[in-house]
Amino acid sequence: MAEPVRIAVLASGGGSNFQALVDRFSRRDTPGRRVVGVIASREGAGVLERARRAGVASAILPASTDDDRTATFLLRTLAGWRSEIVVLAGYMKLVPEPVVRAHWGRILNIHPALLPSFGGQGMYGARVHRAVVDSGARVTGVTVHFVDEAYDRGPILCQWPVPVLAGDTPASVGARVLAVEHRLLPAAVEALASGIVRLDADGRVRWSREWFDSERFFNRED
Ligand code: GAR
């Protein structure tokens, strides 16, 4: 059997999106994918406990303001796990340029809004949903995009809309969005792992026509 596609995760928080990836790719019917490790940006991040329970390797970014040291640590750790796909799942730090370059087209981020709205530095978690509610927008959603050197800016792989309802609070919108994240992120990673989507040298995201026609994503039960 072919070697599984090796997926590494970068996270800063509770790690519910990490969990969604572990749940999806640890099933017996997906032997071709494996979550091989998670790098937490700080000690005490909830994602570390999830990794321990799932039997997934973990590492913690050394507390350092030095970009070069951060880059070296990330590159070494990801290479040590022989990571083929890297997923930012609630990772609040900028990924240093050498890491982006080393994993170009194979590194994804999930953002809890419809980019390019409500993104950028400082826009994460509850702050995003607060900004959405304050703006009066009636639709928000989830974006999965390829990572480049800026926060929340790289080429968009897929998006899914989520309604903002009358009386919604940042917490209630956030919960509705998070439930969609847990479905969209594993689907996006699977699409990249299987070659259904790719980032071309011209910076454009290309989906295979067959997949679009098949409605496979829409019919999934998970
Ligand atoms: C998720 O909502 C993710 O989209 C968001 O952080 C949360 C992490 O939750 N990411 C960003 O805001 C990135 N700009 P989790 O730790 O439970 O997966």
Coordinates of N, CA, C and O and ligand atoms in Angstrom, one line a residue, residues 11-20 46-47 50 88-92 109-113 115 118-120 122-129 141-143 145 151-152 174 177-178 181-182 185, ligand 1:
A11 N -1.2 25.2 15.7 CA -2.4 25.7 16.4 C -1.9 26.5 17.6 O -0.8 26.3 18.1
S12 N -2.9 27.3 18.1 CA -2.6 28.2 19.2 C -3.6 28.0 20.4 O -3.3 28.4 21.5
G13 N -4.7 27.4 20.0 CA -5.8 27.4 21.0 C -6.3 26.0 21.4 O -5.5 25.1 21.6
G14 N -7.6 25.9 21.5 CA -8.2 24.7 22.0 C -8.1 23.5 21.1 O -8.2 22.4 21.5
G15 N -8.0 23.8 19.8 CA -7.7 22.7 18.9 C -8.9 21.9 18.4 O -8.8 20.7 18.0
S16 N -10.1 22.5 18.4 CA -11.2 21.7 17.9 C -11.1 21.4 16.4 O -11.6 20.4 15.9
N17 N -10.4 22.3 15.6 CA -10.2 22.0 14.2 C -9.2 20.9 14.0 O -9.3 20.1 13.1
F18 N -8.2 20.9 14.9 CA -7.2 19.8 14.9 C -7.9 18.5 15.1 O -7.7 17.5 14.5
Q19 N -8.9 18.5 16.1 CA -9.6 17.3 16.4 C -10.4 16.9 15.2 O -10.5 15.7 15.0
A20 N -11.0 17.8 14.5 CA -11.8 17.4 13.3 C -10.9 16.7 12.3 O -11.4 15.8 11.7
G46 N -4.8 24.2 24.6 CA -5.6 23.0 24.7 C -5.4 22.0 23.7 O -5.6 20.8 23.9
V47 N -4.8 22.4 22.5 CA -4.6 21.4 21.5 C -3.6 20.4 21.9 O -3.6 19.2 21.4
R50 N -5.3 17.5 23.5 CA -6.0 16.7 22.4 C -5.0 15.8 21.7 O -5.3 14.7 21.4
L88 N -2.8 25.3 9.2 CA -2.9 26.3 10.3 C -4.3 26.2 10.8 O -5.3 26.6 10.1
A89 N -4.5 25.7 12.0 CA -5.9 25.5 12.5 C -6.0 26.3 13.8 O -5.7 25.8 14.9
G90 N -6.3 27.6 13.6 CA -6.3 28.5 14.8 C -4.9 28.8 15.2 O -4.6 28.9 16.4
Y91 N -4.0 29.1 14.3 CA -2.6 29.5 14.6 C -2.5 31.0 14.5 O -2.8 31.6 13.4
M92 N -2.2 31.7 15.6 CA -2.3 33.1 15.7 C -1.0 33.9 15.3 O -1.0 35.1 15.4
N109 N -4.6 27.6 5.6 CA -5.1 28.2 6.8 C -6.6 28.2 6.8 O -7.2 28.4 5.7
I110 N -7.3 28.1 8.0 CA -8.7 28.3 8.1 C -9.0 29.5 8.8 O -8.3 29.9 9.8
H111 N -10.0 30.3 8.2 CA -10.3 31.6 8.8 C -11.9 31.6 9.0 O -12.6 31.2 8.1
P112 N -12.3 32.1 10.2 CA -13.8 32.0 10.5 C -14.6 33.2 9.9 O -15.4 33.8 10.7
A113 N -14.4 33.5 8.7 CA -15.2 34.6 8.0 C -15.0 34.4 6.5 O -14.1 33.6 6.1
L115 N -13.2 35.7 3.7 CA -12.1 36.6 3.3 C -12.4 37.0 1.8 O -13.1 36.3 1.1
F118 N -13.1 40.8 7.0 CA -12.9 40.4 8.4 C -11.7 39.5 8.6 O -11.8 38.5 9.3
G119 N -10.6 39.9 7.9 CA -9.4 39.2 8.1 C -8.2 40.1 8.4 O -8.4 41.3 8.6
G120 N -7.0 39.6 8.5 CA -5.8 40.4 8.7 C -5.3 40.3 10.1 O -5.9 39.6 10.9
G122 N -4.6 40.5 13.9 CA -5.4 40.8 15.0 C -6.8 40.3 14.8 O -7.6 40.4 15.8
M123 N -7.2 39.8 13.6 CA -8.6 39.3 13.4 C -8.6 37.8 13.6 O -8.3 37.1 12.7
Y124 N -8.9 37.4 14.8 CA -8.9 35.9 15.1 C -10.0 35.6 16.1 O -10.4 36.5 16.9
G125 N -10.5 34.4 16.0 CA -11.5 34.0 17.0 C -12.6 34.9 17.2 O -13.2 35.5 16.3
A126 N -12.9 35.2 18.5 CA -14.1 36.0 18.8 C -14.1 37.4 18.2 O -15.1 38.0 18.0
R127 N -12.9 38.0 18.0 CA -12.8 39.3 17.4 C -13.4 39.4 16.1 O -14.0 40.4 15.7
V128 N -13.2 38.3 15.3 CA -13.8 38.2 14.0 C -15.3 38.3 14.0 O -16.0 39.1 13.4
H129 N -15.9 37.5 14.9 CA -17.4 37.4 15.0 C -17.9 38.7 15.6 O -19.0 39.1 15.2
G141 N -19.1 33.3 7.3 CA -18.8 32.0 6.8 C -17.4 31.5 7.1 O -16.8 32.0 8.1
V142 N -16.9 30.6 6.3 CA -15.6 30.0 6.6 C -14.8 30.1 5.3 O -15.3 29.8 4.2
T143 N -13.5 30.3 5.4 CA -12.6 30.3 4.3 C -11.4 29.4 4.6 O -10.8 29.5 5.7
H145 N -7.7 28.8 2.8 CA -6.9 29.4 1.8 C -5.5 28.9 1.9 O -5.0 28.5 3.0
Y151 N -1.0 37.8 6.8 CA -2.1 37.2 7.5 C -3.3 37.1 6.6 O -3.7 38.1 6.0
D152 N -3.9 36.0 6.5 CA -5.3 35.8 5.9 C -5.4 36.3 4.4 O -6.4 36.7 4.0
G174 N -20.3 32.6 16.2 CA -19.1 31.8 16.3 C -19.3 30.4 16.3 O -18.6 29.6 15.7
V177 N -20.5 29.1 13.0 CA -19.3 29.1 12.0 C -18.4 27.9 12.3 O -18.0 27.2 11.4
L178 N -18.2 27.7 13.6 CA -17.2 26.6 14.0 C -17.7 25.3 13.6 O -16.9 24.4 13.1
E181 N -16.7 25.0 10.1 CA -15.2 24.8 10.0 C -14.9 23.3 10.1 O -14.0 22.8 9.4
H182 N -15.5 22.6 11.1 CA -15.2 21.2 11.3 C -15.5 20.3 10.2 O -15.0 19.2 10.1
L185 N -12.9 22.1 6.8 CA -11.4 21.9 6.8 C -11.0 20.5 6.4 O -10.1 20.4 5.5
Ligands
GAR1 C1 -11.1 28.8 14.6 O1 -12.4 29.5 14.6 C2 -10.2 29.3 13.5 O2 -11.0 29.5 12.3 C3 -9.7 30.6 14.0 O3 -9.4 30.3 15.3 C4 -10.3 29.3 15.8 C5 -9.5 28.2 16.4 O4 -10.4 27.3 17.1 N1 -8.6 31.1 13.2 C6 -8.4 32.4 13.0 O5 -9.1 33.3 13.5 C7 -7.2 32.7 12.1 N2 -7.2 34.1 11.7 P1 -9.9 25.8 17.5 O6 -8.6 26.0 18.3 O7 -11.0 25.3 18.3 O8 -9.7 25.0 16.2

